[in-house]
PDB file of C-alpha atoms in Angstrom:
ATOM      1  CA  MET A   1      51.037  16.330  12.418  1.00 80.00           C
ATOM      2  CA  GLU A   2      49.553  13.954   9.797  1.00 83.00           C
ATOM      3  CA  ARG A   3      46.765  12.980  12.171  1.00 81.00           C
ATOM      4  CA  LYS A   4      45.884  16.652  12.686  1.00 80.00           C
ATOM      5  CA  VAL A   5      45.719  17.177   8.895  1.00 79.00           C
ATOM      6  CA  GLN A   6      43.419  14.141   8.564  1.00 78.00           C
ATOM      7  CA  GLU A   7      41.179  15.373  11.395  1.00 79.00           C
ATOM      8  CA  GLU A   8      40.913  18.761   9.690  1.00 80.00           C
ATOM      9  CA  LYS A   9      39.930  17.083   6.401  1.00 77.00           C
ATOM     10  CA  ILE A  10      37.264  15.054   8.210  1.00 75.00           C
ATOM     11  CA  GLN A  11      35.932  18.198   9.912  1.00 78.00           C
ATOM     12  CA  ASN A  12      35.828  20.061   6.598  1.00 73.00           C
ATOM     13  CA  GLN A  13      34.012  17.172   4.947  1.00 76.00           C
ATOM     14  CA  GLY A  14      31.542  17.073   7.837  1.00 69.00           C
ATOM     15  CA  ALA A  15      30.935  20.806   7.504  1.00 75.00           C
ATOM     16  CA  ARG A  16      30.248  20.445   3.761  1.00 74.00           C
ATOM     17  CA  LEU A  17      27.824  17.582   4.360  1.00 69.00           C
ATOM     18  CA  ALA A  18      26.047  19.504   7.126  1.00 70.00           C
ATOM     19  CA  ALA A  19      25.652  22.518   4.824  1.00 69.00           C
ATOM     20  CA  ILE A  20      24.176  20.324   2.079  1.00 70.00           C
ATOM     21  CA  PHE A  21      21.924  18.563   4.596  1.00 67.00           C
ATOM     22  CA  GLU A  22      20.476  21.801   5.977  1.00 73.00           C
ATOM     23  CA  SER A  23      20.270  23.760   2.720  1.00 69.00           C
ATOM     24  CA  SER A  24      18.332  21.086   0.854  1.00 74.00           C
ATOM     25  CA  THR A  25      14.750  21.872  -0.078  1.00 81.00           C
ATOM     26  CA  HIS A  26      13.915  18.229   0.695  1.00 89.00           C
ATOM     27  CA  GLN A  27      12.870  16.750   4.017  1.00 92.00           C
ATOM     28  CA  ILE A  28      15.745  14.539   5.170  1.00 91.00           C
ATOM     29  CA  TRP A  29      15.953  12.245   8.181  1.00 92.00           C
ATOM     30  CA  SER A  30      17.627   9.047   9.298  1.00 93.00           C
ATOM     31  CA  ILE A  31      16.609   6.383  11.767  1.00 93.00           C
ATOM     32  CA  ASP A  32      18.248   3.436  13.495  1.00 94.00           C
ATOM     33  CA  ARG A  33      16.981  -0.134  13.791  1.00 93.00           C
ATOM     34  CA  LYS A  34      14.644   0.817  16.644  1.00 91.00           C
ATOM     35  CA  PHE A  35      13.167   3.519  14.375  1.00 91.00           C
ATOM     36  CA  ARG A  36      14.696   6.260  16.524  1.00 91.00           C
ATOM     37  CA  PHE A  37      15.674   9.518  14.850  1.00 91.00           C
ATOM     38  CA  THR A  38      19.447   9.788  14.420  1.00 92.00           C
ATOM     39  CA  SER A  39      19.308  12.984  12.359  1.00 91.00           C
ATOM     40  CA  PHE A  40      16.899  15.271  10.555  1.00 92.00           C
ATOM     41  CA  ASN A  41      17.099  18.601   8.801  1.00 91.00           C
ATOM     42  CA  GLN A  42      15.108  21.740   9.513  1.00 90.00           C
ATOM     43  CA  ASN A  43      12.737  21.049   6.594  1.00 89.00           C
ATOM     44  CA  TYR A  44      11.737  17.712   8.107  1.00 90.00           C
ATOM     45  CA  SER A  45      11.215  19.278  11.517  1.00 88.00           C
ATOM     46  CA  GLU A  46       9.026  22.019  10.015  1.00 88.00           C
ATOM     47  CA  ALA A  47       7.083  19.442   7.980  1.00 85.00           C
ATOM     48  CA  LEU A  48       6.240  17.412  11.106  1.00 82.00           C
ATOM     49  CA  LYS A  49       5.029  20.570  12.826  1.00 83.00           C
ATOM     50  CA  LYS A  50       2.875  21.377   9.801  1.00 80.00           C
ATOM     51  CA  TYR A  51       1.587  17.826   9.215  1.00 79.00           C
ATOM     52  CA  TYR A  52       1.121  16.546  12.770  1.00 76.00           C
ATOM     53  CA  ALA A  53       1.646  19.517  15.090  1.00 77.00           C
ATOM     54  CA  THR A  54       4.647  17.765  16.638  1.00 79.00           C
ATOM     55  CA  GLU A  55       8.432  18.009  16.546  1.00 82.00           C
ATOM     56  CA  PRO A  56      10.928  15.196  16.039  1.00 85.00           C
ATOM     57  CA  LYS A  57      13.546  14.663  18.733  1.00 87.00           C
ATOM     58  CA  LEU A  58      16.839  12.853  18.300  1.00 89.00           C
ATOM     59  CA  GLY A  59      16.756   9.452  19.941  1.00 88.00           C
ATOM     60  CA  THR A  60      12.958   9.171  20.002  1.00 84.00           C
ATOM     61  CA  SER A  61      10.938   6.689  17.975  1.00 83.00           C
ATOM     62  CA  PHE A  62       7.745   7.395  16.122  1.00 72.00           C
ATOM     63  CA  LEU A  63       6.594   3.948  17.304  1.00 70.00           C
ATOM     64  CA  ASN A  64       6.883   4.764  20.997  1.00 63.00           C
ATOM     65  CA  GLU A  65       6.710   8.025  22.910  1.00 54.00           C
ATOM     66  CA  HIS A  66       7.064  10.187  19.809  1.00 52.00           C
ATOM     67  CA  GLY A  67       4.508   8.185  17.897  1.00 51.00           C
ATOM     68  CA  ALA A  68       1.516   8.902  20.085  1.00 57.00           C
ATOM     69  CA  GLN A  69       0.455  11.628  17.630  1.00 64.00           C
ATOM     70  CA  TYR A  70       0.385   9.293  14.634  1.00 68.00           C
ATOM     71  CA  PRO A  71      -2.526   7.020  13.679  1.00 73.00           C
ATOM     72  CA  ASP A  72      -1.816   3.262  13.928  1.00 77.00           C
ATOM     73  CA  GLU A  73      -2.258   2.841  10.171  1.00 81.00           C
ATOM     74  CA  LEU A  74       0.468   5.426   9.507  1.00 79.00           C
ATOM     75  CA  ARG A  75       2.872   3.803  11.972  1.00 81.00           C
ATOM     76  CA  LYS A  76       2.265   0.377  10.371  1.00 87.00           C
ATOM     77  CA  PHE A  77       2.839   1.830   6.908  1.00 89.00           C
ATOM     78  CA  TRP A  78       6.177   3.439   7.839  1.00 88.00           C
ATOM     79  CA  SER A  79       7.275   0.457   9.940  1.00 89.00           C
ATOM     80  CA  SER A  80       6.889  -1.853   6.959  1.00 92.00           C
ATOM     81  CA  ARG A  81       8.789   0.542   4.651  1.00 94.00           C
ATOM     82  CA  TYR A  82      11.582   1.029   7.176  1.00 93.00           C
ATOM     83  CA  THR A  83      11.828  -2.744   7.697  1.00 93.00           C
ATOM     84  CA  GLU A  84      12.222  -3.285   3.937  1.00 95.00           C
ATOM     85  CA  ALA A  85      15.017  -0.710   3.816  1.00 95.00           C
ATOM     86  CA  PHE A  86      16.785  -2.396   6.737  1.00 95.00           C
ATOM     87  CA  GLU A  87      16.720  -5.576   4.625  1.00 94.00           C
ATOM     88  CA  GLY A  88      18.899  -3.723   2.107  1.00 93.00           C
ATOM     89  CA  LYS A  89      16.210  -2.588  -0.333  1.00 94.00           C
ATOM     90  CA  VAL A  90      16.247   0.870  -1.876  1.00 95.00           C
ATOM     91  CA  ILE A  91      12.637   2.047  -1.863  1.00 95.00           C
ATOM     92  CA  ASN A  92      10.873   4.841  -3.725  1.00 96.00           C
ATOM     93  CA  PHE A  93       7.159   5.617  -3.516  1.00 95.00           C
ATOM     94  CA  GLN A  94       4.665   8.438  -3.553  1.00 93.00           C
ATOM     95  CA  THR A  95       2.344   8.878  -0.627  1.00 90.00           C
ATOM     96  CA  ALA A  96      -0.431  11.202   0.426  1.00 89.00           C
ATOM     97  CA  LEU A  97      -1.101  12.276   3.967  1.00 83.00           C
ATOM     98  CA  ILE A  98      -3.688  14.410   5.663  1.00 80.00           C
ATOM     99  CA  THR A  99      -2.251  17.130   7.879  1.00 77.00           C
ATOM    100  CA  SER A 100      -3.586  17.971  11.326  1.00 72.00           C
ATOM    101  CA  GLU A 101      -5.383  20.868   9.564  1.00 78.00           C
ATOM    102  CA  GLY A 102      -7.088  18.460   7.137  1.00 82.00           C
ATOM    103  CA  ASN A 103      -5.020  19.304   4.039  1.00 84.00           C
ATOM    104  CA  ARG A 104      -3.799  16.572   1.680  1.00 88.00           C
ATOM    105  CA  ILE A 105      -0.038  16.636   1.062  1.00 87.00           C
ATOM    106  CA  TRP A 106       1.696  14.442  -1.539  1.00 92.00           C
ATOM    107  CA  ARG A 107       5.341  13.423  -1.144  1.00 91.00           C
ATOM    108  CA  ASP A 108       7.853  11.505  -3.225  1.00 94.00           C
ATOM    109  CA  VAL A 109       9.883   9.431  -0.755  1.00 95.00           C
ATOM    110  CA  PHE A 110      13.240   7.622  -1.086  1.00 96.00           C
ATOM    111  CA  LEU A 111      14.522   5.218   1.585  1.00 96.00           C
ATOM    112  CA  ASN A 112      18.141   4.093   1.400  1.00 95.00           C
ATOM    113  CA  PRO A 113      20.109   1.768   3.652  1.00 95.00           C
ATOM    114  CA  ILE A 114      23.257   3.303   5.122  1.00 93.00           C
ATOM    115  CA  TYR A 115      25.937   0.655   4.788  1.00 92.00           C
ATOM    116  CA  LEU A 116      28.674   0.626   7.389  1.00 87.00           C
ATOM    117  CA  GLN A 117      31.888  -1.331   7.275  1.00 85.00           C
ATOM    118  CA  GLY A 118      31.241  -4.972   6.430  1.00 84.00           C
ATOM    119  CA  ARG A 119      27.994  -4.066   4.582  1.00 86.00           C
ATOM    120  CA  ARG A 120      26.200  -3.838   7.945  1.00 90.00           C
ATOM    121  CA  ILE A 121      23.051  -1.671   7.983  1.00 94.00           C
ATOM    122  CA  GLU A 122      22.460   0.153  11.254  1.00 93.00           C
ATOM    123  CA  GLU A 123      20.614   3.178   9.883  1.00 93.00           C
ATOM    124  CA  ILE A 124      18.566   4.221   6.891  1.00 95.00           C
ATOM    125  CA  SER A 125      18.253   7.639   5.331  1.00 94.00           C
ATOM    126  CA  VAL A 126      14.988   9.025   4.079  1.00 94.00           C
ATOM    127  CA  ILE A 127      14.536  11.890   1.644  1.00 93.00           C
ATOM    128  CA  ALA A 128      11.066  13.231   0.909  1.00 93.00           C
ATOM    129  CA  ASN A 129      10.010  15.940  -1.461  1.00 91.00           C
ATOM    130  CA  ASP A 130       6.653  17.713  -1.386  1.00 89.00           C
ATOM    131  CA  ILE A 131       5.043  17.092  -4.790  1.00 93.00           C
ATOM    132  CA  THR A 132       1.571  18.337  -3.892  1.00 89.00           C
ATOM    133  CA  GLU A 133       1.382  20.938  -6.676  1.00 89.00           C
ATOM    134  CA  LYS A 134       2.638  18.454  -9.273  1.00 90.00           C
ATOM    135  CA  LYS A 135       0.221  15.765  -8.099  1.00 89.00           C
ATOM    136  CA  LEU A 136      -2.736  18.158  -8.074  1.00 87.00           C
ATOM    137  CA  SER A 137      -1.857  19.163 -11.649  1.00 89.00           C
ATOM    138  CA  GLU A 138      -1.718  15.476 -12.674  1.00 88.00           C
ATOM    139  CA  ILE A 139      -5.099  14.824 -11.037  1.00 86.00           C
ATOM    140  CA  ALA A 140      -6.646  17.909 -12.677  1.00 88.00           C
ATOM    141  CA  LEU A 141      -5.266  16.845 -16.067  1.00 90.00           C
ATOM    142  CA  ALA A 142      -6.642  13.310 -15.666  1.00 89.00           C
ATOM    143  CA  GLU A 143     -10.052  14.700 -14.669  1.00 89.00           C
ATOM    144  CA  SER A 144     -10.005  17.075 -17.630  1.00 88.00           C
ATOM    145  CA  GLU A 145      -9.075  14.236 -20.008  1.00 87.00           C
ATOM    146  CA  GLU A 146     -11.884  12.097 -18.593  1.00 87.00           C
ATOM    147  CA  LYS A 147     -14.337  14.956 -18.991  1.00 85.00           C
ATOM    148  CA  PHE A 148     -13.209  15.509 -22.603  1.00 81.00           C
ATOM    149  CA  ARG A 149     -13.465  11.769 -23.337  1.00 80.00           C
ATOM    150  CA  THR A 150     -17.004  11.653 -21.942  1.00 81.00           C
ATOM    151  CA  ILE A 151     -18.089  14.686 -23.970  1.00 77.00           C
ATOM    152  CA  PHE A 152     -16.277  13.440 -27.071  1.00 74.00           C
ATOM    153  CA  GLU A 153     -17.912  10.016 -26.918  1.00 77.00           C
ATOM    154  CA  SER A 154     -21.370  11.568 -26.534  1.00 77.00           C
ATOM    155  CA  PHE A 155     -21.117  13.833 -29.614  1.00 74.00           C
ATOM    156  CA  GLN A 156     -23.972  13.360 -32.031  1.00 77.00           C
ATOM    157  CA  ASP A 157     -22.163  15.317 -34.708  1.00 80.00           C
ATOM    158  CA  ILE A 158     -18.940  14.125 -36.258  1.00 82.00           C
ATOM    159  CA  TYR A 159     -15.822  15.607 -34.715  1.00 81.00           C
ATOM    160  CA  PHE A 160     -12.386  14.824 -36.074  1.00 83.00           C
ATOM    161  CA  ARG A 161      -8.778  15.924 -35.980  1.00 84.00           C
ATOM    162  CA  CYS A 162      -6.304  15.389 -38.752  1.00 87.00           C
ATOM    163  CA  HIS A 163      -2.641  16.005 -39.499  1.00 89.00           C
ATOM    164  CA  LEU A 164      -1.564  18.546 -42.101  1.00 92.00           C
ATOM    165  CA  ASN A 165      -1.204  15.692 -44.597  1.00 93.00           C
ATOM    166  CA  GLY A 166      -4.918  14.871 -44.157  1.00 87.00           C
ATOM    167  CA  LYS A 167      -4.465  11.707 -42.088  1.00 89.00           C
ATOM    168  CA  ILE A 168      -7.219  11.531 -39.462  1.00 86.00           C
ATOM    169  CA  SER A 169      -5.784  11.241 -35.947  1.00 85.00           C
ATOM    170  CA  MET A 170      -9.056  11.277 -34.011  1.00 84.00           C
ATOM    171  CA  ILE A 171     -12.709  10.917 -34.888  1.00 84.00           C
ATOM    172  CA  SER A 172     -15.809  10.772 -32.752  1.00 84.00           C
ATOM    173  CA  PRO A 173     -17.650   7.458 -32.314  1.00 84.00           C
ATOM    174  CA  SER A 174     -20.720   9.101 -33.891  1.00 84.00           C
ATOM    175  CA  ILE A 175     -19.108   8.395 -37.281  1.00 82.00           C
ATOM    176  CA  THR A 176     -20.552   4.877 -37.097  1.00 82.00           C
ATOM    177  CA  GLU A 177     -24.120   6.083 -36.615  1.00 80.00           C
ATOM    178  CA  VAL A 178     -23.876   8.757 -39.334  1.00 81.00           C
ATOM    179  CA  THR A 179     -21.894   6.883 -42.019  1.00 83.00           C
ATOM    180  CA  GLY A 180     -21.853   3.249 -40.942  1.00 83.00           C
ATOM    181  CA  TYR A 181     -18.019   3.335 -40.888  1.00 81.00           C
ATOM    182  CA  LEU A 182     -16.039   2.385 -37.779  1.00 82.00           C
ATOM    183  CA  PRO A 183     -13.783   5.076 -36.285  1.00 76.00           C
ATOM    184  CA  LYS A 184     -10.727   3.057 -37.430  1.00 77.00           C
TER     185      LYS A 184
END
């Protein structure tokens, strides 16, 4: 009777985890030491279709039969990251990829070792989030700041900003030519 209660608890826990796994907006997958897929959610499967016009299959490796669609550089990149995670390192990085349609996609990626009994690592989990819109905004902001800086530094007139108390917070470099004073 106690064993049946424990089995039911394990099944319920598995159902909760599966619901979280599939309802996440992130791309989630796990691989074993031979880089074979041991699990993936629907978002990851859809992302691979979108990015590479291919579908992941449980038990296949992106290095072997499944990997024929990926460029060598991409396989080397992921192999090195996966290898680091299998050494017990938690890894986080941002990466850009070009889809099969030629679009650039940015992702924030987290690799985590899955520790089994005895601190043995047989699998790693990977969670990726599409941050393309955020990254494009960051790039546009940086370009805008660079454009402003270029224009600002080429002003012939004096431009300045000051706080309400009159303290100057920014002044154009042209101040030196006009007054002989340094911007400081």
